[in-house]
Amino acid sequence: MELDWEFMEETLPKVWAGAGVTMELTLLSLLLALPIGFYLAVIRLHGCKTLQGIVRSYVSFVRGTPIVLQILLLYSLLPSVLNVLVQAMGWQINIFEAVDPFWYAVVVFTINTVALLAEVFRSALNSIPRGQMEAGLAIGLSSLQVYLRVIIPQAMVVAMPSICNITVNLVKGTSLAFLMTVKDIMAIGKIAASFGYNYLEAYIDVFFVYLVLCTIIQIFYHLVEGRIGAFRGKRA
Amino acid sequence: MLMSIRGVSKSFNGAEILKNVNMDIDQGDVVVILGPSGSGKTTFLRCLNFLEQADGGTMEFHGEKLQLASASKQAIADIRKKTAFVFQNYNLFANKTALENVTLGLTAGRGISKREAREIGLEALQKVGMLERAEYYPSQLSGGQQQRVGIARAIAVKPDVILFDEPTSALDPELVGEVLQVMKSLAQEEGITMIVVTHEMKFAQDVATHVVFMADGVVVEEGSAEDIFSHPKEARTRQFLQRILPEQFEMAALI
């Protein structure tokens, strides 16, 4: 068996160009999910019983079902629901053509990431000793001030490795966006391969691109963690 | 009278921890609360600062009277701004340097400018001998040093009274002295009013203007250090002191 090096060389830049879509999808989902996930974590910790229950079932629904299923489900469901809404409003828009599938992918991955982040933030906030809040109240701060200046900065450092994990998993998870015809790294690789059945070569290219992306992300998080966690002193 | 506390009661899950505790504190007093563990002394101290909400009782502070069980948020905030608390396990803000720990209550809590807060903070750190460590994070300090910063944080806000909750109990024995020394100088040189829950009998004997012995949620006996240590009236007090200070009691028996 021989690899078609020429094909691999030609395809690599094309696949690499897909990294833009992959990263857009990742960053957009992550940025949307961060505030929502944090808010849900606060609800889990301080909200009323009903809201807590809703958040809990949301999290277990997302965690308890395969992401492939969530993608297929929402990709079948969302456009039809939107279409019904648009029809009801009496607008003359063909929703099936007007909305780029990219946006459905953003919705799916945001929903997914929100649930993961809510759990990460909840445990991170929980890990900060009660005494930090008490000390803050005792010197005359409001509980909101203690949260903003003491608890959240510490919790972020605790959460950072898990957020890195979620980001890397999200980058890899977005490869499933090809199911929604989004042209990310994976989709471009598959399409290129299908012309001449160079599947192995295309997959090696795709493999390489993901590896580089995820390594960059991990280095980035490592640096951020070192910087915002400087107060913990030197760690081995 | 700086502070007059009447009838404090508190239960946790049906267990009565405090039963009708009274206490009067004058300007410049160093009140030391002694007692076996589980006697409610820490809970009492925490009720004064609303870290724990008492079930009943009143507090008169600067002539203003309020119900401990139903104080408004505003009243609680006011009390907290006029008092300070030193914790058993220091509770320094882990993400702040020693100096930032001291100044946070001034800038964020009281709206004092950063520059002024810095000056006050450095002065407070100097009083506890921690000026050279101003830029260190708590993780880089020993327990004794952390507690001294904790005390600096308390004095920086110029409170009317500082509440000490077993400030040396979490320390290695050889670090206890430095913290007690700081507390002693604050009491004797600065005339700072304190309520101290402690097991350090020597500190109580040397520094206390008033000693309160608590057991099972009630004040069993109170008086000057001399009264309590040399002529305890109640059997419960004698029993406790005998366990804590056996040498002294054996000595006294021989004399």
XYZ file of C-alpha atoms in Angstrom:
491
model
C 0.000 0.000 0.000
C 1.344 3.384 -0.893
C 0.341 6.842 0.179
C -0.382 9.431 -2.477
C 1.966 12.113 -1.149
C 1.078 14.543 -3.893
C -2.590 14.340 -2.984
C -1.791 14.829 0.685
C 0.281 17.911 -0.065
C -2.456 19.378 -2.218
C -5.206 18.596 0.239
C -3.512 19.770 3.409
C -3.951 23.521 2.714
C -7.603 22.931 1.789
C -8.239 21.021 4.991
C -6.293 23.618 6.946
C -8.576 26.292 5.502
C -11.451 24.448 7.212
C -9.812 25.199 10.554
C -11.373 28.660 10.254
C -14.894 27.259 10.286
C -14.006 24.797 13.054
C -12.561 27.540 15.228
C -15.434 29.923 14.507
C -17.877 27.238 15.509
C -15.873 26.422 18.643
C -15.284 29.982 19.783
C -18.809 31.148 19.072
C -20.340 28.224 20.968
C -17.897 28.690 23.827
C -18.436 32.440 24.127
C -22.210 32.014 24.082
C -22.053 29.161 26.562
C -19.709 30.768 29.112
C -22.100 33.376 30.555
C -25.129 31.072 30.309
C -23.262 28.176 31.909
C -22.067 30.437 34.707
C -25.566 31.713 35.293
C -26.923 28.173 35.459
C -24.206 27.247 37.951
C -25.269 30.144 40.174
C -28.878 28.955 39.901
C -27.803 25.437 40.879
C -26.104 26.864 43.976
C -28.430 29.667 45.048
C -31.628 29.473 43.001
C -35.033 28.308 44.148
C -35.836 24.593 44.179
C -37.861 24.648 40.953
C -35.163 26.385 38.924
C -32.541 24.086 40.379
C -34.582 21.113 39.243
C -34.932 22.507 35.730
C -31.190 23.101 35.442
C -30.461 19.639 36.813
C -32.686 17.907 34.300
C -31.275 20.022 31.465
C -27.751 18.972 32.416
C -28.640 15.302 32.717
C -30.551 15.391 29.418
C -27.519 16.747 27.593
C -25.043 14.486 29.363
C -27.244 11.451 29.022
C -27.652 11.511 25.255
C -25.025 11.070 22.506
C -24.089 14.298 20.776
C -24.696 12.649 17.395
C -28.283 12.133 18.433
C -28.601 15.727 19.625
C -27.245 16.947 16.297
C -29.564 14.786 14.196
C -32.539 15.583 16.396
C -32.063 19.332 16.400
C -31.115 19.420 12.737
C -34.402 17.733 11.886
C -36.388 19.691 14.410
C -35.076 23.268 14.358
C -35.606 24.170 10.671
C -39.174 22.837 10.716
C -40.003 24.672 13.937
C -38.509 27.883 12.561
C -40.449 27.381 9.350
C -43.712 27.067 11.233
C -42.902 30.230 13.179
C -42.003 32.161 10.040
C -45.182 30.999 8.340
C -47.210 32.030 11.339
C -45.676 35.504 11.201
C -46.664 35.660 7.566
C -43.100 36.326 6.324
C -42.122 35.293 2.828
C -38.834 33.611 3.702
C -37.735 30.124 2.802
C -36.129 29.149 6.084
C -34.537 26.044 4.561
C -32.440 28.226 2.275
C -32.091 31.406 4.325
C -30.369 29.918 7.364
C -26.862 28.587 6.927
C -26.560 25.165 8.654
C -23.566 26.668 10.443
C -26.018 28.401 12.781
C -27.813 25.181 13.635
C -24.416 23.776 14.530
C -23.761 26.772 16.782
C -27.073 26.134 18.550
C -26.364 22.434 19.108
C -22.836 22.934 20.369
C -23.854 25.850 22.583
C -26.620 23.795 24.187
C -24.121 21.053 24.809
C -21.351 23.269 26.140
C -23.694 25.183 28.455
C -24.510 21.972 30.302
C -20.869 20.970 30.653
C -19.788 24.436 31.777
C -22.623 24.703 34.299
C -21.258 21.633 36.063
C -17.673 22.870 35.864
C -18.546 26.285 37.300
C -20.743 24.773 39.984
C -17.985 22.525 41.287
C -15.390 25.287 40.953
C -17.495 27.755 42.945
C -18.215 25.035 45.486
C -14.529 24.297 45.917
C -13.792 27.746 47.338
C -13.880 27.466 51.147
C -16.791 29.114 52.979
C -14.293 31.076 55.027
C -13.469 33.276 52.021
C -17.043 34.543 51.914
C -17.167 34.955 55.697
C -13.921 36.911 55.749
C -15.228 39.192 53.023
C -18.502 39.841 54.825
C -16.640 40.437 58.077
C -14.525 43.242 56.580
C -17.672 44.965 55.361
C -18.102 43.830 51.754
C -21.443 42.860 50.275
C -21.780 39.245 49.165
C -21.773 40.388 45.525
C -18.482 42.195 46.095
C -16.978 39.099 47.702
C -18.144 37.034 44.742
C -16.652 39.396 42.180
C -13.349 40.105 43.892
C -12.539 36.939 45.774
C -14.595 33.896 44.908
C -14.938 34.116 41.140
C -11.243 34.896 40.507
C -10.305 31.833 42.557
C -12.980 29.635 41.028
C -11.833 30.538 37.496
C -8.390 29.146 38.235
C -9.949 25.926 39.505
C -12.194 25.728 36.433
C -9.467 26.424 33.880
C -8.233 22.831 33.284
C -11.829 21.657 32.816
C -12.627 24.531 30.461
C -9.522 23.569 28.467
C -10.861 20.029 28.326
C -14.258 21.241 27.166
C -12.695 23.456 24.492
C -10.540 20.675 23.099
C -13.499 18.300 23.118
C -15.564 20.959 21.413
C -12.984 21.384 18.642
C -13.065 17.648 18.083
C -16.824 17.467 18.551
C -17.449 20.036 15.852
C -16.164 17.455 13.363
C -19.683 16.034 13.620
C -20.970 19.252 12.077
C -20.485 17.614 8.677
C -23.719 15.798 9.500
C -25.340 19.221 9.145
C -23.440 19.902 5.914
C -21.185 22.471 7.589
C -17.893 22.607 5.696
C -15.421 22.276 8.532
C -12.074 20.461 8.557
C -13.692 17.028 8.561
C -16.181 17.784 5.818
C -13.541 19.239 3.524
C -11.348 16.208 4.104
C -14.151 13.800 3.280
C -15.151 15.686 0.158
C -11.569 15.866 -1.110
C -11.120 12.165 -0.456
C -14.255 11.117 -2.247
C -13.068 12.346 -5.675
C -10.357 9.733 -6.010
C -10.962 7.456 -3.043
C -7.914 8.852 -1.225
C -9.582 8.372 2.135
C -6.512 7.367 4.098
C -4.473 10.319 2.864
C -7.287 12.779 3.537
C -7.834 11.432 7.025
C -4.142 11.726 7.836
C -4.317 15.390 6.791
C -7.392 15.907 8.937
C -5.704 14.097 11.814
C -2.703 16.372 11.539
C -4.752 19.579 11.462
C -6.773 18.621 14.560
C -3.611 17.683 16.401
C -2.042 21.071 15.692
C -5.201 22.975 16.650
C -5.678 21.133 19.926
C -2.028 21.481 20.866
C -2.175 25.239 20.333
C -5.301 25.439 22.504
C -3.724 23.433 25.298
C -0.622 25.604 25.319
C -2.827 28.692 25.385
C -4.803 27.449 28.405
C -1.665 26.408 30.185
C -0.328 29.952 29.881
C -3.603 31.520 31.003
C -3.818 29.206 33.999
C -0.265 30.037 35.023
C -1.025 33.718 34.787
C -4.344 33.943 36.629
C -3.265 31.288 39.120
C -0.013 33.003 40.075
C -1.296 33.523 43.619
C -1.123 29.806 44.301
C 2.676 30.060 44.372
C 5.053 27.690 42.660
C 3.605 24.307 41.756
C 5.545 21.278 40.675
C -20.725 51.006 77.639
C -19.532 50.195 74.127
C -21.514 47.040 73.607
C -24.200 45.397 75.645
C -25.472 41.978 74.654
C -28.538 40.433 76.230
C -30.180 37.057 76.079
C -28.466 35.520 73.067
C -29.871 32.125 72.172
C -29.134 29.827 69.255
C -30.059 26.279 68.293
C -28.726 24.072 65.537
C -31.116 21.314 64.466
C -32.900 21.356 67.792
C -29.713 21.312 69.854
C -29.469 24.385 72.040
C -25.982 25.829 71.619
C -26.493 29.172 73.370
C -28.918 29.776 76.212
C -29.532 33.336 77.281
C -25.957 34.634 77.121
C -25.290 38.201 78.316
C -22.142 40.254 77.994
C -21.057 43.857 78.506
C -18.018 45.343 76.852
C -16.452 48.708 77.666
C -14.082 50.702 75.497
C -10.573 49.220 75.848
C -11.744 45.951 77.371
C -10.057 42.684 76.517
C -12.695 40.082 77.198
C -11.406 36.527 77.055
C -13.953 33.753 76.669
C -12.796 30.378 77.923
C -14.542 27.066 77.944
C -14.437 23.473 76.765
C -15.084 22.763 73.093
C -18.763 22.651 72.280
C -19.550 25.230 74.932
C -20.854 27.670 72.326
C -18.164 30.326 72.641
C -17.318 30.431 68.935
C -21.012 30.460 68.011
C -21.547 33.369 70.403
C -18.726 35.320 68.766
C -20.073 34.588 65.291
C -23.530 35.764 66.304
C -22.092 39.168 67.229
C -20.908 39.630 63.641
C -23.949 37.945 62.065
C -21.809 35.210 60.551
C -24.377 33.158 62.426
C -27.882 34.451 62.969
C -28.950 34.137 66.595
C -32.489 32.944 67.336
C -32.994 35.590 69.988
C -31.286 38.321 71.951
C -30.456 42.003 71.599
C -27.328 43.984 71.025
C -26.840 47.582 72.071
C -23.893 49.082 70.241
C -23.065 52.787 70.377
C -26.444 53.368 71.975
C -28.326 51.706 69.133
C -30.339 48.677 70.068
C -31.162 45.904 67.638
C -32.657 42.440 67.618
C -30.078 39.815 66.684
C -32.675 37.528 65.133
C -34.335 40.091 62.892
C -31.748 42.777 62.146
C -32.139 44.449 58.766
C -29.498 44.007 56.068
C -28.494 47.609 56.581
C -28.089 47.160 60.348
C -25.981 44.044 59.780
C -23.790 45.896 57.284
C -23.340 48.732 59.798
C -22.307 46.369 62.591
C -19.863 44.614 60.288
C -18.282 47.922 59.357
C -17.718 48.799 63.017
C -16.325 45.400 63.976
C -13.626 43.092 62.664
C -13.169 39.359 62.881
C -10.016 37.272 63.115
C -10.588 33.653 62.128
C -9.159 30.458 63.498
C -7.884 29.401 60.085
C -6.985 32.964 59.004
C -9.250 32.983 55.920
C -6.975 35.334 54.032
C -8.185 35.966 50.481
C -6.070 33.460 48.573
C -5.976 35.511 45.367
C -4.824 38.710 47.072
C -1.412 39.743 48.381
C -0.975 40.501 52.069
C -1.372 44.213 51.371
C -4.449 43.690 49.152
C -5.977 41.553 51.895
C -5.629 44.470 54.255
C -6.804 47.183 51.865
C -9.815 45.427 50.290
C -12.085 46.288 53.200
C -10.994 49.909 52.925
C -11.363 50.414 49.172
C -14.268 48.140 48.265
C -15.914 48.127 51.669
C -15.584 51.756 52.691
C -14.846 53.667 49.512
C -11.437 54.930 50.656
C -9.089 55.923 47.826
C -6.472 53.394 46.734
C -3.591 55.615 47.764
C -4.918 56.290 51.229
C -5.841 52.626 51.702
C -2.307 51.649 50.755
C -0.866 53.912 53.434
C -3.259 52.598 56.071
C -2.555 49.049 54.934
C 1.210 49.410 55.137
C 0.895 50.953 58.583
C -1.268 48.036 59.741
C 1.192 45.519 58.315
C 4.002 47.287 60.120
C 2.166 46.995 63.440
C 2.048 43.222 63.049
C 5.623 43.045 61.733
C 4.648 41.989 58.215
C 5.741 45.015 56.205
C 8.462 43.082 54.344
C 5.896 40.531 53.200
C 3.363 43.064 51.872
C 3.534 41.737 48.300
C 3.443 38.036 49.238
C 0.440 35.833 48.606
C -1.010 33.832 51.531
C 0.301 30.593 49.999
C 3.814 31.984 50.439
C 3.398 32.758 54.143
C 3.609 30.580 57.259
C 0.540 30.108 59.430
C 1.762 32.606 61.999
C 2.491 35.159 59.282
C -0.931 34.605 57.720
C -2.619 35.165 61.043
C -0.645 38.354 61.592
C -1.876 39.576 58.206
C -5.356 38.529 59.347
C -4.934 40.761 62.382
C -3.613 43.603 60.216
C -6.706 43.229 58.037
C -8.821 43.577 61.174
C -7.080 46.638 62.622
C -6.836 48.474 59.283
C -10.564 49.221 59.257
C -10.240 50.864 62.703
C -13.070 48.850 64.222
C -14.569 49.598 67.616
C -14.076 46.003 68.606
C -12.143 43.063 67.154
C -13.538 39.564 67.581
C -10.866 36.852 67.762
C -12.046 33.292 67.193
C -9.333 30.979 68.542
C -6.653 32.884 66.606
C -3.828 30.530 67.560
C -5.561 27.143 67.575
C -4.545 26.220 64.024
C -0.916 27.227 64.486
C 2.159 25.109 65.090
C 3.194 25.559 68.736
C 6.314 27.537 67.883
C 4.275 30.061 65.880
C 1.727 30.770 68.605
C 3.992 33.199 70.443
C 4.398 35.692 67.595
C 0.632 36.006 67.160
C -0.066 36.375 70.884
C 2.681 38.980 71.102
C 0.975 41.036 68.385
C -2.388 40.755 70.125
C -0.883 41.721 73.445
C 0.728 44.851 72.050
C -2.525 45.852 70.312
C -4.362 45.529 73.595
C -1.834 47.211 75.833
C -0.283 49.828 73.541
C -3.140 50.653 71.191
C -5.941 50.087 73.660
C -7.971 48.162 71.090
C -11.163 46.602 72.414
C -11.227 42.842 71.866
C -13.316 39.803 72.538
C -11.066 36.761 72.363
C -12.091 33.131 72.317
C -8.955 31.190 73.143
C -7.358 28.306 74.985
C -4.214 30.307 75.730
C -4.422 30.628 79.504
C -1.227 32.631 79.781
C -2.637 35.246 77.403
C -5.851 35.366 79.419
C -3.954 35.817 82.662
C -1.657 38.521 81.293
C -3.929 40.543 79.033
C -7.592 39.987 79.885
C -9.458 42.730 81.689
C -12.395 40.393 82.001
C -12.613 36.606 81.763
C -15.796 34.753 80.914
C -16.069 31.016 81.426
C -18.685 29.311 79.283
C -19.913 25.733 79.308
C -22.901 24.059 77.641
C -24.144 27.299 76.140
C -24.287 29.369 79.312
C -21.919 31.749 81.079
C -20.915 29.758 84.138
C -18.728 32.357 85.757
C -17.092 35.672 84.942
C -14.778 38.133 86.571
C -11.230 39.426 86.469
C -8.477 37.032 85.417
C -7.450 36.923 89.069
C -10.989 35.897 90.130
C -11.304 33.131 87.607
C -7.825 31.657 87.772
C -7.106 32.000 91.481
C -10.512 31.844 93.109
C -12.916 30.058 90.781
C -16.275 29.778 92.552
C -18.029 27.231 90.395
C -17.117 23.557 90.405
C -17.444 23.474 86.600
C -14.812 26.209 86.268
C -12.415 24.491 88.666
C -12.806 21.223 86.832
C -12.000 22.893 83.502
C -8.980 24.784 84.815
C -7.657 21.672 86.492
C -7.681 19.864 83.172
C -6.115 22.758 81.260
C -3.611 23.915 83.876
C -2.806 20.861 85.987
C 0.628 22.152 87.074
C -0.762 25.341 88.459
C -3.482 23.552 90.351
C -1.140 21.020 91.849
C 1.110 23.904 92.860
C -1.781 25.747 94.427
C -2.792 22.637 96.332
C 0.716 22.324 97.757
C 0.802 25.940 98.863
